[in-house]
Amino acid sequence: MTAPAELPADVPRSNGELLFESPWESRAFGLAVALAESGALVWDDFRAELVKAIAERDPEAPYRYYEYWLIALERALVSTGVFDTRALQASARSVMDHPEH
């Protein structure tokens, strides 16, 4: 399967609509969906990584769903060779230097 047939059950929602607290969350969501639809990301592999990332979280830390979404997306794309780890880290540093995005 290349495109997401269904979203994970715990995707944040309000009245049935997807809920994003920051613009970057909707971008991360859209990126994962677009990559799956293009065939660059296997949705089932991404979902498995998402479950794993959430299970590994520190229970004392605040739960921010889309942070785990990004962890899972990174892991899935690195494991399939779509992204190089160093290039991804450089991109992440660039984004972190501009938190308004």
PDB file of C-alpha atoms in Angstrom:
ATOM      1  CA  MET A   1       0.000   0.000   0.000  1.00  0.00           C
ATOM      2  CA  THR A   2       1.407   3.410  -0.905  1.00  0.00           C
ATOM      3  CA  ALA A   3      -1.289   5.799   0.292  1.00  0.00           C
ATOM      4  CA  PRO A   4      -2.715   5.849   3.806  1.00  0.00           C
ATOM      5  CA  ALA A   5      -5.960   3.911   3.866  1.00  0.00           C
ATOM      6  CA  GLU A   6      -6.652   5.060   7.396  1.00  0.00           C
ATOM      7  CA  LEU A   7      -4.950   7.277   9.915  1.00  0.00           C
ATOM      8  CA  PRO A   8      -3.706   6.009  13.255  1.00  0.00           C
ATOM      9  CA  ALA A   9      -6.498   6.038  15.828  1.00  0.00           C
ATOM     10  CA  ASP A  10      -4.784   8.531  18.104  1.00  0.00           C
ATOM     11  CA  VAL A  11      -4.340  11.342  15.553  1.00  0.00           C
ATOM     12  CA  PRO A  12      -5.523  14.454  17.440  1.00  0.00           C
ATOM     13  CA  ARG A  13      -9.036  15.500  16.446  1.00  0.00           C
ATOM     14  CA  SER A  14     -11.695  17.966  17.462  1.00  0.00           C
ATOM     15  CA  ASN A  15     -15.274  17.221  16.395  1.00  0.00           C
ATOM     16  CA  GLY A  16     -13.894  14.676  13.937  1.00  0.00           C
ATOM     17  CA  GLU A  17     -11.571  17.184  12.247  1.00  0.00           C
ATOM     18  CA  LEU A  18      -7.784  16.875  12.388  1.00  0.00           C
ATOM     19  CA  LEU A  19      -6.346  19.123  15.073  1.00  0.00           C
ATOM     20  CA  PHE A  20      -3.008  20.901  14.718  1.00  0.00           C
ATOM     21  CA  GLU A  21      -1.595  23.153  17.430  1.00  0.00           C
ATOM     22  CA  SER A  22       1.104  24.698  15.216  1.00  0.00           C
ATOM     23  CA  PRO A  23       1.602  25.171  11.476  1.00  0.00           C
ATOM     24  CA  TRP A  24       4.568  22.773  11.453  1.00  0.00           C
ATOM     25  CA  GLU A  25       2.289  19.951  12.641  1.00  0.00           C
ATOM     26  CA  SER A  26       0.004  20.247   9.621  1.00  0.00           C
ATOM     27  CA  ARG A  27       3.067  20.417   7.369  1.00  0.00           C
ATOM     28  CA  ALA A  28       4.539  17.271   8.929  1.00  0.00           C
ATOM     29  CA  PHE A  29       1.190  15.536   8.497  1.00  0.00           C
ATOM     30  CA  GLY A  30       0.899  16.637   4.864  1.00  0.00           C
ATOM     31  CA  LEU A  31       4.473  15.629   4.117  1.00  0.00           C
ATOM     32  CA  ALA A  32       3.928  12.095   5.381  1.00  0.00           C
ATOM     33  CA  VAL A  33       0.716  11.733   3.389  1.00  0.00           C
ATOM     34  CA  ALA A  34       2.299  13.158   0.224  1.00  0.00           C
ATOM     35  CA  LEU A  35       5.328  10.876   0.546  1.00  0.00           C
ATOM     36  CA  ALA A  36       3.054   7.871   1.010  1.00  0.00           C
ATOM     37  CA  GLU A  37       0.930   8.820  -1.979  1.00  0.00           C
ATOM     38  CA  SER A  38       4.049   9.259  -4.131  1.00  0.00           C
ATOM     39  CA  GLY A  39       5.336   5.827  -3.140  1.00  0.00           C
ATOM     40  CA  ALA A  40       8.423   7.178  -1.337  1.00  0.00           C
ATOM     41  CA  LEU A  41       7.037   6.078   2.030  1.00  0.00           C
ATOM     42  CA  VAL A  42       5.325   2.809   2.867  1.00  0.00           C
ATOM     43  CA  TRP A  43       2.447   3.853   5.132  1.00  0.00           C
ATOM     44  CA  ASP A  44       2.370   0.624   7.117  1.00  0.00           C
ATOM     45  CA  ASP A  45       6.103   0.988   7.871  1.00  0.00           C
ATOM     46  CA  PHE A  46       5.520   4.579   8.969  1.00  0.00           C
ATOM     47  CA  ARG A  47       2.631   3.537  11.226  1.00  0.00           C
ATOM     48  CA  ALA A  48       4.788   0.840  12.819  1.00  0.00           C
ATOM     49  CA  GLU A  49       7.505   3.420  13.499  1.00  0.00           C
ATOM     50  CA  LEU A  50       4.906   5.783  14.972  1.00  0.00           C
ATOM     51  CA  VAL A  51       3.658   3.123  17.374  1.00  0.00           C
ATOM     52  CA  LYS A  52       7.252   2.359  18.341  1.00  0.00           C
ATOM     53  CA  ALA A  53       8.168   6.040  18.874  1.00  0.00           C
ATOM     54  CA  ILE A  54       5.135   6.608  21.100  1.00  0.00           C
ATOM     55  CA  ALA A  55       5.852   3.432  23.083  1.00  0.00           C
ATOM     56  CA  GLU A  56       9.434   4.589  23.685  1.00  0.00           C
ATOM     57  CA  ARG A  57       8.473   8.014  24.984  1.00  0.00           C
ATOM     58  CA  ASP A  58       9.362   9.205  28.451  1.00  0.00           C
ATOM     59  CA  PRO A  59       6.092   9.038  30.423  1.00  0.00           C
ATOM     60  CA  GLU A  60       7.236  12.070  32.450  1.00  0.00           C
ATOM     61  CA  ALA A  61       7.667  14.234  29.334  1.00  0.00           C
ATOM     62  CA  PRO A  62       4.779  16.183  27.813  1.00  0.00           C
ATOM     63  CA  TYR A  63       2.931  14.197  25.161  1.00  0.00           C
ATOM     64  CA  ARG A  64       3.201  16.011  21.846  1.00  0.00           C
ATOM     65  CA  TYR A  65       1.809  13.694  19.215  1.00  0.00           C
ATOM     66  CA  TYR A  66       3.377  15.304  16.171  1.00  0.00           C
ATOM     67  CA  GLU A  67       6.859  15.181  17.690  1.00  0.00           C
ATOM     68  CA  TYR A  68       6.491  11.396  17.623  1.00  0.00           C
ATOM     69  CA  TRP A  69       5.044  11.689  14.121  1.00  0.00           C
ATOM     70  CA  LEU A  70       8.295  13.355  13.010  1.00  0.00           C
ATOM     71  CA  ILE A  71      10.447  10.772  14.774  1.00  0.00           C
ATOM     72  CA  ALA A  72       8.544   8.013  12.986  1.00  0.00           C
ATOM     73  CA  LEU A  73       8.725   9.785   9.637  1.00  0.00           C
ATOM     74  CA  GLU A  74      12.476  10.272   9.995  1.00  0.00           C
ATOM     75  CA  ARG A  75      13.049   6.648  10.966  1.00  0.00           C
ATOM     76  CA  ALA A  76      10.925   5.343   8.095  1.00  0.00           C
ATOM     77  CA  LEU A  77      12.631   7.550   5.510  1.00  0.00           C
ATOM     78  CA  VAL A  78      16.153   6.836   6.764  1.00  0.00           C
ATOM     79  CA  SER A  79      15.546   3.078   6.929  1.00  0.00           C
ATOM     80  CA  THR A  80      14.397   3.020   3.300  1.00  0.00           C
ATOM     81  CA  GLY A  81      17.257   5.221   2.124  1.00  0.00           C
ATOM     82  CA  VAL A  82      15.047   8.128   1.071  1.00  0.00           C
ATOM     83  CA  PHE A  83      16.986  10.410   3.430  1.00  0.00           C
ATOM     84  CA  ASP A  84      20.593  10.404   4.495  1.00  0.00           C
ATOM     85  CA  THR A  85      20.949  10.833   8.282  1.00  0.00           C
ATOM     86  CA  ARG A  86      23.481  13.670   8.026  1.00  0.00           C
ATOM     87  CA  ALA A  87      21.395  15.608   5.537  1.00  0.00           C
ATOM     88  CA  LEU A  88      18.344  15.107   7.705  1.00  0.00           C
ATOM     89  CA  GLN A  89      20.170  16.373  10.801  1.00  0.00           C
ATOM     90  CA  ALA A  90      21.317  19.471   8.906  1.00  0.00           C
ATOM     91  CA  SER A  91      17.740  20.128   7.796  1.00  0.00           C
ATOM     92  CA  ALA A  92      16.447  19.641  11.330  1.00  0.00           C
ATOM     93  CA  ARG A  93      19.022  22.112  12.677  1.00  0.00           C
ATOM     94  CA  SER A  94      17.930  24.631  10.066  1.00  0.00           C
ATOM     95  CA  VAL A  95      14.288  24.268  11.078  1.00  0.00           C
ATOM     96  CA  MET A  96      15.124  24.499  14.774  1.00  0.00           C
ATOM     97  CA  ASP A  97      16.987  27.749  14.096  1.00  0.00           C
ATOM     98  CA  HIS A  98      13.691  29.177  12.798  1.00  0.00           C
ATOM     99  CA  PRO A  99      11.012  27.959  15.258  1.00  0.00           C
ATOM    100  CA  GLU A 100       8.430  30.365  13.839  1.00  0.00           C
ATOM    101  CA  HIS A 101       7.944  27.896  10.985  1.00  0.00           C
TER     102      HIS A 101
END
